[in-house]
PDB file of C-alpha atoms in Angstrom:
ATOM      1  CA  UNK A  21      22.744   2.748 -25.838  1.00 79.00           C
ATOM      2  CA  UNK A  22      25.369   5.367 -24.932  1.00 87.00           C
ATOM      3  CA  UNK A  23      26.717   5.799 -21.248  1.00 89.00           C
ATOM      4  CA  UNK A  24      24.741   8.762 -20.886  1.00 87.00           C
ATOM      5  CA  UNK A  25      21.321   7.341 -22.420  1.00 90.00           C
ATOM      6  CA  UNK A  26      21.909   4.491 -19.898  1.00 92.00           C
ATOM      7  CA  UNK A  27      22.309   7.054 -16.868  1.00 91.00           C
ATOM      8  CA  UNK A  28      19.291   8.738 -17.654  1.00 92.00           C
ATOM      9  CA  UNK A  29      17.102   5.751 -17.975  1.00 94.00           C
ATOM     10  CA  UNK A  30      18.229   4.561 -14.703  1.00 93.00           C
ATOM     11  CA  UNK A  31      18.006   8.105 -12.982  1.00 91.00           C
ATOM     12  CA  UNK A  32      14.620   8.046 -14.355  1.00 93.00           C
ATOM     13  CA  UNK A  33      13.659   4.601 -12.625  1.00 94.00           C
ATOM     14  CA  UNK A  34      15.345   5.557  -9.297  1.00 92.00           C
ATOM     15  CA  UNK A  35      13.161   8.548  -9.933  1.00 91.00           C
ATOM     16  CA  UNK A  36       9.586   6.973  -9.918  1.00 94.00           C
ATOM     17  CA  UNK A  37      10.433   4.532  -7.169  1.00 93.00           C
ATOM     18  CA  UNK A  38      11.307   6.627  -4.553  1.00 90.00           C
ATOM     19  CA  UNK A  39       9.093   6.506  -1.706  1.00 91.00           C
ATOM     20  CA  UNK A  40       8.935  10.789  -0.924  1.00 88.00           C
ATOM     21  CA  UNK A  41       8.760  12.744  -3.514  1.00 88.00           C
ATOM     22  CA  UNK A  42       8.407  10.824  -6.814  1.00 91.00           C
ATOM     23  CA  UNK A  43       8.035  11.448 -10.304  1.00 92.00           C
ATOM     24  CA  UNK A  44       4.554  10.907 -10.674  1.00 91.00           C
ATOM     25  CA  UNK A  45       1.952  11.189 -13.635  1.00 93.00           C
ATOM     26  CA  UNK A  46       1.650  15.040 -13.174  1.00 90.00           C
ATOM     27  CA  UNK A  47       5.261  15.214 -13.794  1.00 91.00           C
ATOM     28  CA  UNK A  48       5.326  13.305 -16.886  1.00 93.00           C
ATOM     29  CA  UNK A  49       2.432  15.440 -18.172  1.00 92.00           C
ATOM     30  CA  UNK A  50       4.334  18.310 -17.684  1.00 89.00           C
ATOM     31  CA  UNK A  51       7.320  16.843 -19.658  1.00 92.00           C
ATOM     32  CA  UNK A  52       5.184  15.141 -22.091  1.00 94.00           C
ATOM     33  CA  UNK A  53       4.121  19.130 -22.764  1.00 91.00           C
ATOM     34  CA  UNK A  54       7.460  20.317 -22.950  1.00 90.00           C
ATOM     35  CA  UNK A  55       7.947  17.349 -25.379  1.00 92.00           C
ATOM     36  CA  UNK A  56       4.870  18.370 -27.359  1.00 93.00           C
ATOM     37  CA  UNK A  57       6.408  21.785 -27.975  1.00 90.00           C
ATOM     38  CA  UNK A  58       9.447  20.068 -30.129  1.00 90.00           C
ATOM     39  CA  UNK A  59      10.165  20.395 -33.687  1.00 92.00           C
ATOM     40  CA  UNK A  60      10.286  16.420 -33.319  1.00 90.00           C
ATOM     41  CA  UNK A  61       7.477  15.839 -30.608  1.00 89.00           C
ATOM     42  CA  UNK A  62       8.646  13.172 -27.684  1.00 94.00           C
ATOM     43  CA  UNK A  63       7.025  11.129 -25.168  1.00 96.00           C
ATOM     44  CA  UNK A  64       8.155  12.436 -21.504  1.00 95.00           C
ATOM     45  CA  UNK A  65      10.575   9.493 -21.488  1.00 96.00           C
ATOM     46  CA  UNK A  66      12.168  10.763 -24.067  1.00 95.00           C
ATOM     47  CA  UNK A  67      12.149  14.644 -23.551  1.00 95.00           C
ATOM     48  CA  UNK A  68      13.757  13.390 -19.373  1.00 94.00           C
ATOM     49  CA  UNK A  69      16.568  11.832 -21.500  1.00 95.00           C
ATOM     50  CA  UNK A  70      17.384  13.942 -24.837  1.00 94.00           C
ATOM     51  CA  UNK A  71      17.258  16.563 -21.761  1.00 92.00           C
ATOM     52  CA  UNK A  72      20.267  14.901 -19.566  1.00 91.00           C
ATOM     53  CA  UNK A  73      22.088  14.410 -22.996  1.00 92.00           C
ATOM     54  CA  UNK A  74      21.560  17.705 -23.537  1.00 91.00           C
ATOM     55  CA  UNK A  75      23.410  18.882 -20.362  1.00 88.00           C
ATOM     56  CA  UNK A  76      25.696  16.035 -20.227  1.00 87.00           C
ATOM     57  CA  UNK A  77      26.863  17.469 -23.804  1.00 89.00           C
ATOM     58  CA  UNK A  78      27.040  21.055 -22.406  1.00 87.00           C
ATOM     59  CA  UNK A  79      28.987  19.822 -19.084  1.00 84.00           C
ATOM     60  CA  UNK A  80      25.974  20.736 -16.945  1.00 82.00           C
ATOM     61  CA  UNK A  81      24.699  18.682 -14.223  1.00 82.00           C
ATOM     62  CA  UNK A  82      21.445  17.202 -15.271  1.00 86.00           C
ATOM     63  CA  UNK A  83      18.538  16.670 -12.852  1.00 84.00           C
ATOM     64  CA  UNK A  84      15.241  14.828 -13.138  1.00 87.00           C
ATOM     65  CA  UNK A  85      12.600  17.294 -11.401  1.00 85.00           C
ATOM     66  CA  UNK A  86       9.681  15.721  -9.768  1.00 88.00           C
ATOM     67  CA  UNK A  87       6.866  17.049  -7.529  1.00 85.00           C
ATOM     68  CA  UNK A  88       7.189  20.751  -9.067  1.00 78.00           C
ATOM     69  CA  UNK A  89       4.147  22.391  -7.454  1.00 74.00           C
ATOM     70  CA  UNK A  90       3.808  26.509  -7.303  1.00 75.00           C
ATOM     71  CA  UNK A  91       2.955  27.576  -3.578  1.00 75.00           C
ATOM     72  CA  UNK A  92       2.729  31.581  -3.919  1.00 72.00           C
ATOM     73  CA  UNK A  93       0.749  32.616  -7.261  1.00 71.00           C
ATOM     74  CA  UNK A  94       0.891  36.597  -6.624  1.00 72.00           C
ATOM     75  CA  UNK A  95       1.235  38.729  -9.487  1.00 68.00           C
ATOM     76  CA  UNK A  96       4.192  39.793  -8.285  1.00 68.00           C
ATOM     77  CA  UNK A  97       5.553  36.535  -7.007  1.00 68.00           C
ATOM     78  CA  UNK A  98       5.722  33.393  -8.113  1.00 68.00           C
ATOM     79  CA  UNK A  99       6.721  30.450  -5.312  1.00 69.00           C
ATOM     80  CA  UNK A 100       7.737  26.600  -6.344  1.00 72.00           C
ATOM     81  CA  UNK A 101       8.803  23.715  -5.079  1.00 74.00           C
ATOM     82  CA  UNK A 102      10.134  21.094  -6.416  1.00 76.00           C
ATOM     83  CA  UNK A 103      12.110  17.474  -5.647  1.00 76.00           C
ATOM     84  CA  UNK A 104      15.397  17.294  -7.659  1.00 77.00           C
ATOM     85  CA  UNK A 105      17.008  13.599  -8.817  1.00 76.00           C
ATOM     86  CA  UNK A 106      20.271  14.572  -9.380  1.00 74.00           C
ATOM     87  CA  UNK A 107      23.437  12.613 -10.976  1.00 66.00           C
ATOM     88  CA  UNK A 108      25.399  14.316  -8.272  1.00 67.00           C
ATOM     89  CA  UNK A 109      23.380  15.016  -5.598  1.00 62.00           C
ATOM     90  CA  UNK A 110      26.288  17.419  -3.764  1.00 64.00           C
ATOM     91  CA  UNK A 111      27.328  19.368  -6.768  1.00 62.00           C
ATOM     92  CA  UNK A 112      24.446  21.334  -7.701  1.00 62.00           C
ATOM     93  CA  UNK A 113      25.720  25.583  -7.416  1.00 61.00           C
ATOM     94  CA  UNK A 114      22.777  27.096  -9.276  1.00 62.00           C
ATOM     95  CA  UNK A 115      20.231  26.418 -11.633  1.00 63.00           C
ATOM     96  CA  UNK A 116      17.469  28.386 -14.065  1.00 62.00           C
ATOM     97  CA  UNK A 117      13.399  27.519 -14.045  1.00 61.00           C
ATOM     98  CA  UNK A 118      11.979  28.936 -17.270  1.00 59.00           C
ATOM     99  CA  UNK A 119       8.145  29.115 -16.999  1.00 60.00           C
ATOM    100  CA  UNK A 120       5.511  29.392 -20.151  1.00 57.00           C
ATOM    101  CA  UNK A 121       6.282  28.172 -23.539  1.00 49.00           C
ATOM    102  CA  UNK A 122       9.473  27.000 -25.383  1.00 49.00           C
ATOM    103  CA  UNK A 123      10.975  26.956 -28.168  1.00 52.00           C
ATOM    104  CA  UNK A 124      14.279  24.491 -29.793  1.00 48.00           C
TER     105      UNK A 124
END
């Protein structure tokens, strides 16, 4: 495995063990989906880490989102909150959420 497959797998475990906020089985539905909507489907295991590789190849910072849940569904407004696992938890500037379906 390559340093950044390694990372991700243990970002991943640190992930589901923490005691506040973990991932849980609603998050790994909800990458599982995203997974599902591959040209190659993937388990959520796999769509978490092909996902950090992803950014690690782009020189992003890539973060393991757990406990995602939407708090204001308005039509004009939509509200989430969410748990990040970062690499770097003190070097995050900004970030994107894209919500409905995806495409490679």
């Amino acid at each position: 495995m390559t340093p950044n497959c390694l990372a991700a797998v243990a970002k991943i475990h640190v992930a589901q063990a923490r005691p506040t906020n973990p991932l849980r089985v609603e998050d790994q539905s909800a990458y599982s989906l995203l997974g599902s909507t591959r040209k190659s489907p993937r388990t959520w295991f796999n769509e978490i880490v092909k996902l950090w590789i992803d950014c690690k190849v782009d020189a992003d910072k890539p973060i393991i989102y757990s406990c995602f849940h939407i708090t204001d569904k308005t039509r004009v407004q939509v509200t989430g909150i969410g748990f990040l696992n970062e690499e770097d938890p003190d070097s995050l500037d900004f970030g994107k959420f894209y919500m409905g379906s995806v495409q490679d």
